PDB file of N, CA and C in Angstrom:
ATOM      1  N   MET A   1     -20.903  29.179 -53.245  1.00  0.00           N
ATOM      2  CA  MET A   1     -20.959  29.661 -51.884  1.00  0.00           C
ATOM      3  C   MET A   1     -22.000  30.756 -51.781  1.00  0.00           C
ATOM      4  N   CYS A   2     -22.616  30.860 -50.643  1.00  0.00           N
ATOM      5  CA  CYS A   2     -23.698  31.809 -50.416  1.00  0.00           C
ATOM      6  C   CYS A   2     -23.328  32.679 -49.223  1.00  0.00           C
ATOM      7  N   SER A   3     -23.401  33.963 -49.376  1.00  0.00           N
ATOM      8  CA  SER A   3     -23.056  34.867 -48.286  1.00  0.00           C
ATOM      9  C   SER A   3     -24.197  34.940 -47.290  1.00  0.00           C
ATOM     10  N   THR A   4     -23.873  34.888 -46.001  1.00  0.00           N
ATOM     11  CA  THR A   4     -24.885  34.985 -44.955  1.00  0.00           C
ATOM     12  C   THR A   4     -25.087  36.412 -44.502  1.00  0.00           C
ATOM     13  N   GLY A   5     -24.378  37.360 -45.074  1.00  0.00           N
ATOM     14  CA  GLY A   5     -24.563  38.757 -44.732  1.00  0.00           C
ATOM     15  C   GLY A   5     -23.687  39.242 -43.599  1.00  0.00           C
ATOM     16  N   GLU A   6     -22.996  38.370 -42.939  1.00  0.00           N
ATOM     17  CA  GLU A   6     -22.144  38.779 -41.832  1.00  0.00           C
ATOM     18  C   GLU A   6     -20.710  38.328 -42.067  1.00  0.00           C
ATOM     19  N   GLY A   7     -20.284  38.337 -43.318  1.00  0.00           N
ATOM     20  CA  GLY A   7     -18.910  37.984 -43.630  1.00  0.00           C
ATOM     21  C   GLY A   7     -18.645  36.496 -43.634  1.00  0.00           C
ATOM     22  N   GLN A   8     -19.693  35.686 -43.494  1.00  0.00           N
ATOM     23  CA  GLN A   8     -19.514  34.246 -43.501  1.00  0.00           C
ATOM     24  C   GLN A   8     -20.125  33.693 -44.776  1.00  0.00           C
ATOM     25  N   SER A   9     -19.605  32.601 -45.236  1.00  0.00           N
ATOM     26  CA  SER A   9     -20.152  31.948 -46.418  1.00  0.00           C
ATOM     27  C   SER A   9     -20.328  30.473 -46.130  1.00  0.00           C
ATOM     28  N   HIS A  10     -21.301  29.869 -46.792  1.00  0.00           N
ATOM     29  CA  HIS A  10     -21.473  28.427 -46.688  1.00  0.00           C
ATOM     30  C   HIS A  10     -22.103  27.911 -47.969  1.00  0.00           C
ATOM     31  N   SER A  11     -21.914  26.634 -48.211  1.00  0.00           N
ATOM     32  CA  SER A  11     -22.467  25.999 -49.402  1.00  0.00           C
ATOM     33  C   SER A  11     -23.971  25.855 -49.247  1.00  0.00           C
ATOM     34  N   HIS A  12     -24.661  25.875 -50.384  1.00  0.00           N
ATOM     35  CA  HIS A  12     -26.101  25.642 -50.344  1.00  0.00           C
ATOM     36  C   HIS A  12     -26.376  24.261 -49.772  1.00  0.00           C
ATOM     37  N   GLY A  13     -27.379  24.168 -48.902  1.00  0.00           N
ATOM     38  CA  GLY A  13     -27.756  22.893 -48.325  1.00  0.00           C
ATOM     39  C   GLY A  13     -26.950  22.492 -47.106  1.00  0.00           C
ATOM     40  N   VAL A  14     -25.970  23.275 -46.718  1.00  0.00           N
ATOM     41  CA  VAL A  14     -25.149  22.975 -45.556  1.00  0.00           C
ATOM     42  C   VAL A  14     -25.416  24.040 -44.500  1.00  0.00           C
ATOM     43  N   LEU A  15     -25.812  23.598 -43.313  1.00  0.00           N
ATOM     44  CA  LEU A  15     -26.086  24.540 -42.239  1.00  0.00           C
ATOM     45  C   LEU A  15     -24.789  25.014 -41.601  1.00  0.00           C
ATOM     46  N   SER A  16     -24.741  26.293 -41.299  1.00  0.00           N
ATOM     47  CA  SER A  16     -23.599  26.832 -40.569  1.00  0.00           C
ATOM     48  C   SER A  16     -23.722  26.401 -39.106  1.00  0.00           C
ATOM     49  N   GLU A  17     -22.668  26.588 -38.353  1.00  0.00           N
ATOM     50  CA  GLU A  17     -22.703  26.262 -36.923  1.00  0.00           C
ATOM     51  C   GLU A  17     -23.769  27.092 -36.219  1.00  0.00           C
ATOM     52  N   ALA A  18     -23.901  28.357 -36.598  1.00  0.00           N
ATOM     53  CA  ALA A  18     -24.918  29.222 -35.994  1.00  0.00           C
ATOM     54  C   ALA A  18     -26.320  28.696 -36.306  1.00  0.00           C
ATOM     55  N   GLU A  19     -26.545  28.262 -37.549  1.00  0.00           N
ATOM     56  CA  GLU A  19     -27.856  27.731 -37.931  1.00  0.00           C
ATOM     57  C   GLU A  19     -28.175  26.438 -37.181  1.00  0.00           C
ATOM     58  N   LYS A  20     -27.169  25.586 -36.998  1.00  0.00           N
ATOM     59  CA  LYS A  20     -27.364  24.350 -36.238  1.00  0.00           C
ATOM     60  C   LYS A  20     -27.701  24.678 -34.784  1.00  0.00           C
ATOM     61  N   THR A  21     -26.988  25.644 -34.223  1.00  0.00           N
ATOM     62  CA  THR A  21     -27.237  26.056 -32.843  1.00  0.00           C
ATOM     63  C   THR A  21     -28.638  26.624 -32.703  1.00  0.00           C
ATOM     64  N   LEU A  22     -29.039  27.479 -33.652  1.00  0.00           N
ATOM     65  CA  LEU A  22     -30.392  28.040 -33.620  1.00  0.00           C
ATOM     66  C   LEU A  22     -31.446  26.942 -33.677  1.00  0.00           C
ATOM     67  N   ALA A  23     -31.239  25.958 -34.530  1.00  0.00           N
ATOM     68  CA  ALA A  23     -32.197  24.851 -34.635  1.00  0.00           C
ATOM     69  C   ALA A  23     -32.314  24.110 -33.305  1.00  0.00           C
ATOM     70  N   ASP A  24     -31.178  23.841 -32.665  1.00  0.00           N
ATOM     71  CA  ASP A  24     -31.192  23.163 -31.370  1.00  0.00           C
ATOM     72  C   ASP A  24     -31.894  24.008 -30.314  1.00  0.00           C
ATOM     73  N   LEU A  25     -31.576  25.304 -30.271  1.00  0.00           N
ATOM     74  CA  LEU A  25     -32.195  26.188 -29.281  1.00  0.00           C
ATOM     75  C   LEU A  25     -33.701  26.304 -29.504  1.00  0.00           C
ATOM     76  N   ARG A  26     -34.113  26.359 -30.761  1.00  0.00           N
ATOM     77  CA  ARG A  26     -35.554  26.438 -31.052  1.00  0.00           C
ATOM     78  C   ARG A  26     -36.259  25.139 -30.672  1.00  0.00           C
ATOM     79  N   ASN A  27     -35.606  24.002 -30.876  1.00  0.00           N
ATOM     80  CA  ASN A  27     -36.177  22.728 -30.420  1.00  0.00           C
ATOM     81  C   ASN A  27     -36.307  22.714 -28.900  1.00  0.00           C
ATOM     82  N   ASP A  28     -35.271  23.201 -28.210  1.00  0.00           N
ATOM     83  CA  ASP A  28     -35.325  23.296 -26.750  1.00  0.00           C
ATOM     84  C   ASP A  28     -36.483  24.186 -26.318  1.00  0.00           C
ATOM     85  N   LEU A  29     -36.641  25.334 -26.986  1.00  0.00           N
ATOM     86  CA  LEU A  29     -37.724  26.261 -26.656  1.00  0.00           C
ATOM     87  C   LEU A  29     -39.085  25.599 -26.869  1.00  0.00           C
ATOM     88  N   SER A  30     -39.207  24.848 -27.942  1.00  0.00           N
ATOM     89  CA  SER A  30     -40.458  24.142 -28.221  1.00  0.00           C
ATOM     90  C   SER A  30     -40.793  23.165 -27.096  1.00  0.00           C
ATOM     91  N   GLU A  31     -39.796  22.441 -26.620  1.00  0.00           N
ATOM     92  CA  GLU A  31     -40.011  21.492 -25.528  1.00  0.00           C
ATOM     93  C   GLU A  31     -40.407  22.210 -24.245  1.00  0.00           C
ATOM     94  N   VAL A  32     -39.753  23.328 -23.952  1.00  0.00           N
ATOM     95  CA  VAL A  32     -40.071  24.100 -22.751  1.00  0.00           C
ATOM     96  C   VAL A  32     -41.497  24.645 -22.840  1.00  0.00           C
ATOM     97  N   MET A  33     -41.875  25.156 -24.008  1.00  0.00           N
ATOM     98  CA  MET A  33     -43.227  25.686 -24.175  1.00  0.00           C
ATOM     99  C   MET A  33     -44.261  24.570 -24.019  1.00  0.00           C
ATOM    100  N   GLY A  34     -43.934  23.376 -24.476  1.00  0.00           N
ATOM    101  CA  GLY A  34     -44.825  22.236 -24.284  1.00  0.00           C
ATOM    102  C   GLY A  34     -45.016  21.914 -22.808  1.00  0.00           C
ATOM    103  N   LEU A  35     -43.930  21.982 -22.032  1.00  0.00           N
ATOM    104  CA  LEU A  35     -44.033  21.750 -20.590  1.00  0.00           C
ATOM    105  C   LEU A  35     -44.869  22.828 -19.919  1.00  0.00           C
ATOM    106  N   ILE A  36     -44.701  24.073 -20.356  1.00  0.00           N
ATOM    107  CA  ILE A  36     -45.509  25.159 -19.793  1.00  0.00           C
ATOM    108  C   ILE A  36     -46.990  24.873 -20.026  1.00  0.00           C
ATOM    109  N   ASN A  37     -47.346  24.500 -21.239  1.00  0.00           N
ATOM    110  CA  ASN A  37     -48.746  24.174 -21.541  1.00  0.00           C
ATOM    111  C   ASN A  37     -49.240  23.009 -20.685  1.00  0.00           C
ATOM    112  N   LYS A  38     -48.409  21.985 -20.549  1.00  0.00           N
ATOM    113  CA  LYS A  38     -48.778  20.809 -19.762  1.00  0.00           C
ATOM    114  C   LYS A  38     -49.006  21.185 -18.302  1.00  0.00           C
ATOM    115  N   PHE A  39     -48.077  21.947 -17.715  1.00  0.00           N
ATOM    116  CA  PHE A  39     -48.204  22.336 -16.312  1.00  0.00           C
ATOM    117  C   PHE A  39     -49.399  23.258 -16.090  1.00  0.00           C
ATOM    118  N   GLU A  40     -49.669  24.170 -17.033  1.00  0.00           N
ATOM    119  CA  GLU A  40     -50.834  25.057 -16.919  1.00  0.00           C
ATOM    120  C   GLU A  40     -52.116  24.223 -16.898  1.00  0.00           C
ATOM    121  N   TYR A  41     -52.202  23.254 -17.789  1.00  0.00           N
ATOM    122  CA  TYR A  41     -53.379  22.384 -17.851  1.00  0.00           C
ATOM    123  C   TYR A  41     -53.523  21.584 -16.553  1.00  0.00           C
ATOM    124  N   GLN A  42     -52.428  20.975 -16.111  1.00  0.00           N
ATOM    125  CA  GLN A  42     -52.472  20.184 -14.884  1.00  0.00           C
ATOM    126  C   GLN A  42     -52.873  21.045 -13.693  1.00  0.00           C
ATOM    127  N   LYS A  43     -52.339  22.239 -13.615  1.00  0.00           N
ATOM    128  CA  LYS A  43     -52.665  23.151 -12.519  1.00  0.00           C
ATOM    129  C   LYS A  43     -54.161  23.466 -12.517  1.00  0.00           C
ATOM    130  N   ALA A  44     -54.719  23.741 -13.694  1.00  0.00           N
ATOM    131  CA  ALA A  44     -56.146  24.049 -13.790  1.00  0.00           C
ATOM    132  C   ALA A  44     -56.998  22.862 -13.348  1.00  0.00           C
ATOM    133  N   VAL A  45     -56.625  21.672 -13.778  1.00  0.00           N
ATOM    134  CA  VAL A  45     -57.391  20.475 -13.425  1.00  0.00           C
ATOM    135  C   VAL A  45     -57.276  20.186 -11.933  1.00  0.00           C
ATOM    136  N   ILE A  46     -56.059  20.211 -11.417  1.00  0.00           N
ATOM    137  CA  ILE A  46     -55.829  19.827 -10.024  1.00  0.00           C
ATOM    138  C   ILE A  46     -56.365  20.882  -9.064  1.00  0.00           C
ATOM    139  N   SER A  47     -56.367  22.151  -9.480  1.00  0.00           N
ATOM    140  CA  SER A  47     -56.889  23.185  -8.580  1.00  0.00           C
ATOM    141  C   SER A  47     -58.381  22.987  -8.315  1.00  0.00           C
ATOM    142  N   GLY A  48     -59.074  22.286  -9.197  1.00  0.00           N
ATOM    143  CA  GLY A  48     -60.483  21.985  -8.986  1.00  0.00           C
ATOM    144  C   GLY A  48     -60.714  20.626  -8.347  1.00  0.00           C
ATOM    145  N   ALA A  49     -59.644  19.908  -8.070  1.00  0.00           N
ATOM    146  CA  ALA A  49     -59.757  18.564  -7.497  1.00  0.00           C
ATOM    147  C   ALA A  49     -59.899  18.647  -5.984  1.00  0.00           C
ATOM    148  N   ASP A  50     -60.499  17.619  -5.427  1.00  0.00           N
ATOM    149  CA  ASP A  50     -60.721  17.573  -3.980  1.00  0.00           C
ATOM    150  C   ASP A  50     -60.031  16.337  -3.404  1.00  0.00           C
ATOM    151  N   PHE A  51     -58.745  16.493  -3.095  1.00  0.00           N
ATOM    152  CA  PHE A  51     -58.005  15.448  -2.390  1.00  0.00           C
ATOM    153  C   PHE A  51     -56.988  16.148  -1.500  1.00  0.00           C
ATOM    154  N   PRO A  52     -56.519  15.475  -0.460  1.00  0.00           N
ATOM    155  CA  PRO A  52     -55.707  16.134   0.571  1.00  0.00           C
ATOM    156  C   PRO A  52     -54.476  16.898   0.078  1.00  0.00           C
ATOM    157  N   ALA A  53     -53.765  16.411  -0.910  1.00  0.00           N
ATOM    158  CA  ALA A  53     -52.515  17.061  -1.336  1.00  0.00           C
ATOM    159  C   ALA A  53     -52.710  17.990  -2.531  1.00  0.00           C
ATOM    160  N   ALA A  54     -53.939  18.249  -2.946  1.00  0.00           N
ATOM    161  CA  ALA A  54     -54.192  19.056  -4.148  1.00  0.00           C
ATOM    162  C   ALA A  54     -53.535  20.434  -4.052  1.00  0.00           C
ATOM    163  N   GLY A  55     -53.669  21.088  -2.924  1.00  0.00           N
ATOM    164  CA  GLY A  55     -53.074  22.417  -2.752  1.00  0.00           C
ATOM    165  C   GLY A  55     -51.561  22.394  -2.884  1.00  0.00           C
ATOM    166  N   GLU A  56     -50.941  21.377  -2.322  1.00  0.00           N
ATOM    167  CA  GLU A  56     -49.482  21.244  -2.407  1.00  0.00           C
ATOM    168  C   GLU A  56     -49.038  20.983  -3.848  1.00  0.00           C
ATOM    169  N   VAL A  57     -49.794  20.160  -4.558  1.00  0.00           N
ATOM    170  CA  VAL A  57     -49.465  19.866  -5.954  1.00  0.00           C
ATOM    171  C   VAL A  57     -49.577  21.134  -6.795  1.00  0.00           C
ATOM    172  N   VAL A  58     -50.659  21.897  -6.604  1.00  0.00           N
ATOM    173  CA  VAL A  58     -50.845  23.147  -7.351  1.00  0.00           C
ATOM    174  C   VAL A  58     -49.708  24.111  -7.046  1.00  0.00           C
ATOM    175  N   HIS A  59     -49.328  24.213  -5.779  1.00  0.00           N
ATOM    176  CA  HIS A  59     -48.229  25.105  -5.380  1.00  0.00           C
ATOM    177  C   HIS A  59     -46.924  24.688  -6.065  1.00  0.00           C
ATOM    178  N   THR A  60     -46.654  23.403  -6.104  1.00  0.00           N
ATOM    179  CA  THR A  60     -45.446  22.895  -6.757  1.00  0.00           C
ATOM    180  C   THR A  60     -45.486  23.165  -8.255  1.00  0.00           C
ATOM    181  N   LEU A  61     -46.650  22.953  -8.875  1.00  0.00           N
ATOM    182  CA  LEU A  61     -46.786  23.237 -10.305  1.00  0.00           C
ATOM    183  C   LEU A  61     -46.548  24.719 -10.600  1.00  0.00           C
ATOM    184  N   GLU A  62     -46.983  25.601  -9.700  1.00  0.00           N
ATOM    185  CA  GLU A  62     -46.737  27.035  -9.887  1.00  0.00           C
ATOM    186  C   GLU A  62     -45.242  27.329  -9.916  1.00  0.00           C
ATOM    187  N   HIS A  63     -44.482  26.683  -9.033  1.00  0.00           N
ATOM    188  CA  HIS A  63     -43.023  26.865  -9.027  1.00  0.00           C
ATOM    189  C   HIS A  63     -42.391  26.300 -10.299  1.00  0.00           C
ATOM    190  N   LEU A  64     -42.857  25.139 -10.727  1.00  0.00           N
ATOM    191  CA  LEU A  64     -42.344  24.549 -11.964  1.00  0.00           C
ATOM    192  C   LEU A  64     -42.659  25.440 -13.166  1.00  0.00           C
ATOM    193  N   LEU A  65     -43.856  26.003 -13.192  1.00  0.00           N
ATOM    194  CA  LEU A  65     -44.237  26.915 -14.276  1.00  0.00           C
ATOM    195  C   LEU A  65     -43.316  28.124 -14.321  1.00  0.00           C
ATOM    196  N   GLU A  66     -43.061  28.695 -13.160  1.00  0.00           N
ATOM    197  CA  GLU A  66     -42.183  29.865 -13.099  1.00  0.00           C
ATOM    198  C   GLU A  66     -40.790  29.523 -13.627  1.00  0.00           C
ATOM    199  N   ALA A  67     -40.275  28.365 -13.244  1.00  0.00           N
ATOM    200  CA  ALA A  67     -38.944  27.946 -13.697  1.00  0.00           C
ATOM    201  C   ALA A  67     -38.928  27.729 -15.210  1.00  0.00           C
ATOM    202  N   GLN A  68     -39.976  27.099 -15.747  1.00  0.00           N
ATOM    203  CA  GLN A  68     -40.028  26.857 -17.191  1.00  0.00           C
ATOM    204  C   GLN A  68     -40.150  28.165 -17.969  1.00  0.00           C
ATOM    205  N   LYS A  69     -40.932  29.101 -17.445  1.00  0.00           N
ATOM    206  CA  LYS A  69     -41.076  30.392 -18.119  1.00  0.00           C
ATOM    207  C   LYS A  69     -39.754  31.160 -18.104  1.00  0.00           C
ATOM    208  N   GLU A  70     -39.005  31.026 -17.018  1.00  0.00           N
ATOM    209  CA  GLU A  70     -37.679  31.653 -16.965  1.00  0.00           C
ATOM    210  C   GLU A  70     -36.756  31.011 -18.000  1.00  0.00           C
ATOM    211  N   GLN A  71     -36.811  29.683 -18.121  1.00  0.00           N
ATOM    212  CA  GLN A  71     -35.995  28.996 -19.132  1.00  0.00           C
ATOM    213  C   GLN A  71     -36.378  29.444 -20.534  1.00  0.00           C
ATOM    214  N   ALA A  72     -37.676  29.601 -20.788  1.00  0.00           N
ATOM    215  CA  ALA A  72     -38.128  30.061 -22.103  1.00  0.00           C
ATOM    216  C   ALA A  72     -37.564  31.446 -22.401  1.00  0.00           C
ATOM    217  N   ALA A  73     -37.591  32.328 -21.413  1.00  0.00           N
ATOM    218  CA  ALA A  73     -37.064  33.681 -21.611  1.00  0.00           C
ATOM    219  C   ALA A  73     -35.572  33.650 -21.920  1.00  0.00           C
ATOM    220  N   VAL A  74     -34.827  32.804 -21.213  1.00  0.00           N
ATOM    221  CA  VAL A  74     -33.387  32.682 -21.453  1.00  0.00           C
ATOM    222  C   VAL A  74     -33.128  32.151 -22.858  1.00  0.00           C
ATOM    223  N   LEU A  75     -33.885  31.143 -23.270  1.00  0.00           N
ATOM    224  CA  LEU A  75     -33.707  30.589 -24.618  1.00  0.00           C
ATOM    225  C   LEU A  75     -34.034  31.625 -25.691  1.00  0.00           C
ATOM    226  N   ILE A  76     -35.091  32.396 -25.487  1.00  0.00           N
ATOM    227  CA  ILE A  76     -35.442  33.442 -26.454  1.00  0.00           C
ATOM    228  C   ILE A  76     -34.323  34.471 -26.549  1.00  0.00           C
ATOM    229  N   GLU A  77     -33.751  34.852 -25.411  1.00  0.00           N
ATOM    230  CA  GLU A  77     -32.626  35.797 -25.426  1.00  0.00           C
ATOM    231  C   GLU A  77     -31.436  35.220 -26.185  1.00  0.00           C
ATOM    232  N   LEU A  78     -31.139  33.942 -25.971  1.00  0.00           N
ATOM    233  CA  LEU A  78     -30.023  33.304 -26.685  1.00  0.00           C
ATOM    234  C   LEU A  78     -30.283  33.277 -28.185  1.00  0.00           C
ATOM    235  N   ILE A  79     -31.491  32.884 -28.562  1.00  0.00           N
ATOM    236  CA  ILE A  79     -31.847  32.841 -29.982  1.00  0.00           C
ATOM    237  C   ILE A  79     -31.718  34.228 -30.590  1.00  0.00           C
ATOM    238  N   ASN A  80     -32.226  35.233 -29.890  1.00  0.00           N
ATOM    239  CA  ASN A  80     -32.157  36.598 -30.405  1.00  0.00           C
ATOM    240  C   ASN A  80     -30.729  37.119 -30.487  1.00  0.00           C
ATOM    241  N   SER A  81     -29.838  36.598 -29.656  1.00  0.00           N
ATOM    242  CA  SER A  81     -28.445  37.048 -29.721  1.00  0.00           C
ATOM    243  C   SER A  81     -27.741  36.509 -30.967  1.00  0.00           C
ATOM    244  N   ILE A  82     -28.263  35.422 -31.532  1.00  0.00           N
ATOM    245  CA  ILE A  82     -27.665  34.813 -32.723  1.00  0.00           C
ATOM    246  C   ILE A  82     -28.402  35.231 -33.990  1.00  0.00           C
ATOM    247  N   ASP A  83     -29.730  35.278 -33.924  1.00  0.00           N
ATOM    248  CA  ASP A  83     -30.571  35.557 -35.096  1.00  0.00           C
ATOM    249  C   ASP A  83     -30.942  37.039 -35.128  1.00  0.00           C
ATOM    250  N   VAL A  84     -30.206  37.801 -35.923  1.00  0.00           N
ATOM    251  CA  VAL A  84     -30.393  39.252 -35.999  1.00  0.00           C
ATOM    252  C   VAL A  84     -31.789  39.604 -36.503  1.00  0.00           C
ATOM    253  N   THR A  85     -32.280  38.881 -37.493  1.00  0.00           N
ATOM    254  CA  THR A  85     -33.606  39.163 -38.042  1.00  0.00           C
ATOM    255  C   THR A  85     -34.674  38.987 -36.976  1.00  0.00           C
ATOM    256  N   GLN A  86     -34.602  37.905 -36.239  1.00  0.00           N
ATOM    257  CA  GLN A  86     -35.587  37.671 -35.188  1.00  0.00           C
ATOM    258  C   GLN A  86     -35.472  38.727 -34.103  1.00  0.00           C
ATOM    259  N   ARG A  87     -34.250  39.068 -33.715  1.00  0.00           N
ATOM    260  CA  ARG A  87     -34.049  40.106 -32.701  1.00  0.00           C
ATOM    261  C   ARG A  87     -34.695  41.406 -33.149  1.00  0.00           C
ATOM    262  N   ASN A  88     -34.502  41.765 -34.421  1.00  0.00           N
ATOM    263  CA  ASN A  88     -35.103  42.987 -34.940  1.00  0.00           C
ATOM    264  C   ASN A  88     -36.624  42.939 -34.862  1.00  0.00           C
ATOM    265  N   MET A  89     -37.197  41.770 -35.082  1.00  0.00           N
ATOM    266  CA  MET A  89     -38.652  41.635 -34.982  1.00  0.00           C
ATOM    267  C   MET A  89     -39.118  41.871 -33.548  1.00  0.00           C
ATOM    268  N   PHE A  90     -38.388  41.352 -32.574  1.00  0.00           N
ATOM    269  CA  PHE A  90     -38.736  41.568 -31.174  1.00  0.00           C
ATOM    270  C   PHE A  90     -38.592  43.040 -30.794  1.00  0.00           C
ATOM    271  N   GLU A  91     -37.607  43.697 -31.363  1.00  0.00           N
ATOM    272  CA  GLU A  91     -37.343  45.095 -31.036  1.00  0.00           C
ATOM    273  C   GLU A  91     -38.201  46.053 -31.853  1.00  0.00           C
ATOM    274  N   GLY A  92     -39.000  45.522 -32.767  1.00  0.00           N
ATOM    275  CA  GLY A  92     -39.852  46.372 -33.584  1.00  0.00           C
ATOM    276  C   GLY A  92     -39.144  47.015 -34.750  1.00  0.00           C
ATOM    277  N   ASN A  93     -37.933  46.548 -35.062  1.00  0.00           N
ATOM    278  CA  ASN A  93     -37.165  47.113 -36.166  1.00  0.00           C
ATOM    279  C   ASN A  93     -37.365  46.341 -37.457  1.00  0.00           C
ATOM    280  N   GLY A  94     -38.139  45.284 -37.389  1.00  0.00           N
ATOM    281  CA  GLY A  94     -38.402  44.502 -38.590  1.00  0.00           C
ATOM    282  C   GLY A  94     -39.542  45.125 -39.360  1.00  0.00           C
ATOM    283  N   GLN A  95     -39.881  44.522 -40.450  1.00  0.00           N
ATOM    284  CA  GLN A  95     -40.993  45.018 -41.242  1.00  0.00           C
ATOM    285  C   GLN A  95     -42.272  44.700 -40.486  1.00  0.00           C
ATOM    286  N   GLU A  96     -42.982  45.741 -40.069  1.00  0.00           N
ATOM    287  CA  GLU A  96     -44.172  45.558 -39.250  1.00  0.00           C
ATOM    288  C   GLU A  96     -45.399  45.387 -40.122  1.00  0.00           C
ATOM    289  N   HIS A  97     -46.356  44.624 -39.615  1.00  0.00           N
ATOM    290  CA  HIS A  97     -47.603  44.371 -40.319  1.00  0.00           C
ATOM    291  C   HIS A  97     -48.741  44.951 -39.499  1.00  0.00           C
ATOM    292  N   GLU A  98     -49.717  45.521 -40.173  1.00  0.00           N
ATOM    293  CA  GLU A  98     -50.938  45.947 -39.507  1.00  0.00           C
ATOM    294  C   GLU A  98     -51.761  44.693 -39.249  1.00  0.00           C
ATOM    295  N   HIS A  99     -52.208  44.519 -38.009  1.00  0.00           N
ATOM    296  CA  HIS A  99     -52.919  43.293 -37.661  1.00  0.00           C
ATOM    297  C   HIS A  99     -54.255  43.165 -38.379  1.00  0.00           C
ATOM    298  N   GLY A 100     -54.891  44.265 -38.734  1.00  0.00           N
ATOM    299  CA  GLY A 100     -56.189  44.205 -39.376  1.00  0.00           C
ATOM    300  C   GLY A 100     -56.125  44.043 -40.877  1.00  0.00           C
ATOM    301  N   GLU A 101     -54.957  44.116 -41.461  1.00  0.00           N
ATOM    302  CA  GLU A 101     -54.816  44.049 -42.909  1.00  0.00           C
ATOM    303  C   GLU A 101     -54.288  42.687 -43.328  1.00  0.00           C
ATOM    304  N   HIS A 102     -55.177  41.854 -43.823  1.00  0.00           N
ATOM    305  CA  HIS A 102     -54.760  40.536 -44.294  1.00  0.00           C
ATOM    306  C   HIS A 102     -55.163  40.372 -45.744  1.00  0.00           C
ATOM    307  N   GLY A 103     -54.515  39.461 -46.424  1.00  0.00           N
ATOM    308  CA  GLY A 103     -54.820  39.188 -47.806  1.00  0.00           C
ATOM    309  C   GLY A 103     -54.104  40.100 -48.770  1.00  0.00           C
ATOM    310  N   HIS A 104     -53.155  40.872 -48.290  1.00  0.00           N
ATOM    311  CA  HIS A 104     -52.412  41.769 -49.165  1.00  0.00           C
ATOM    312  C   HIS A 104     -51.036  41.201 -49.454  1.00  0.00           C
ATOM    313  N   GLU A 105     -50.499  41.616 -50.552  1.00  0.00           N
ATOM    314  CA  GLU A 105     -49.161  41.176 -50.953  1.00  0.00           C
ATOM    315  C   GLU A 105     -48.133  42.056 -50.253  1.00  0.00           C
ATOM    316  N   HIS A 106     -47.107  41.447 -49.683  1.00  0.00           N
ATOM    317  CA  HIS A 106     -46.020  42.180 -49.044  1.00  0.00           C
ATOM    318  C   HIS A 106     -44.861  42.316 -50.014  1.00  0.00           C
ATOM    319  N   ALA A 107     -44.064  43.344 -49.792  1.00  0.00           N
ATOM    320  CA  ALA A 107     -42.899  43.579 -50.644  1.00  0.00           C
ATOM    321  C   ALA A 107     -41.951  42.389 -50.629  1.00  0.00           C
ATOM    322  N   HIS A 108     -41.922  41.647 -49.519  1.00  0.00           N
ATOM    323  CA  HIS A 108     -41.001  40.520 -49.430  1.00  0.00           C
ATOM    324  C   HIS A 108     -41.649  39.213 -49.880  1.00  0.00           C
ATOM    325  N   GLY A 109     -42.825  39.295 -50.529  1.00  0.00           N
ATOM    326  CA  GLY A 109     -43.326  38.158 -51.276  1.00  0.00           C
ATOM    327  C   GLY A 109     -44.226  37.161 -50.586  1.00  0.00           C
ATOM    328  N   HIS A 110     -44.706  37.424 -49.384  1.00  0.00           N
ATOM    329  CA  HIS A 110     -45.642  36.464 -48.813  1.00  0.00           C
ATOM    330  C   HIS A 110     -46.979  37.140 -48.555  1.00  0.00           C
ATOM    331  N   LYS A 111     -48.001  36.320 -48.385  1.00  0.00           N
ATOM    332  CA  LYS A 111     -49.338  36.830 -48.083  1.00  0.00           C
ATOM    333  C   LYS A 111     -49.748  36.356 -46.707  1.00  0.00           C
ATOM    334  N   HIS A 112     -50.608  37.109 -46.083  1.00  0.00           N
ATOM    335  CA  HIS A 112     -51.210  36.674 -44.811  1.00  0.00           C
ATOM    336  C   HIS A 112     -52.441  35.875 -45.104  1.00  0.00           C
TER     337      HIS A 112
END
């Protein structure tokens, strides 16, 4: 058994319910971010188009973008409520890296 640090234990190779939930939420976030990219691209293309409904389409895409960005924010909040390490990174309590310093060894064993 392996301790997860919060009083829970699980066997190696078996995801906890929290880990399964995080995986699902991250997949959802990935899909939402893909839609945001798609709508941003479509908005840029259509805003330069010359057809009668172009303005209406762009306006609708703006509303869809806003809704997707709100969904992304909600998903990030949910993920952060479960994943303490990630939450700490968002709050600046994680191990911070200097953006200009790459190629150095970190205490936790990875390189940039």
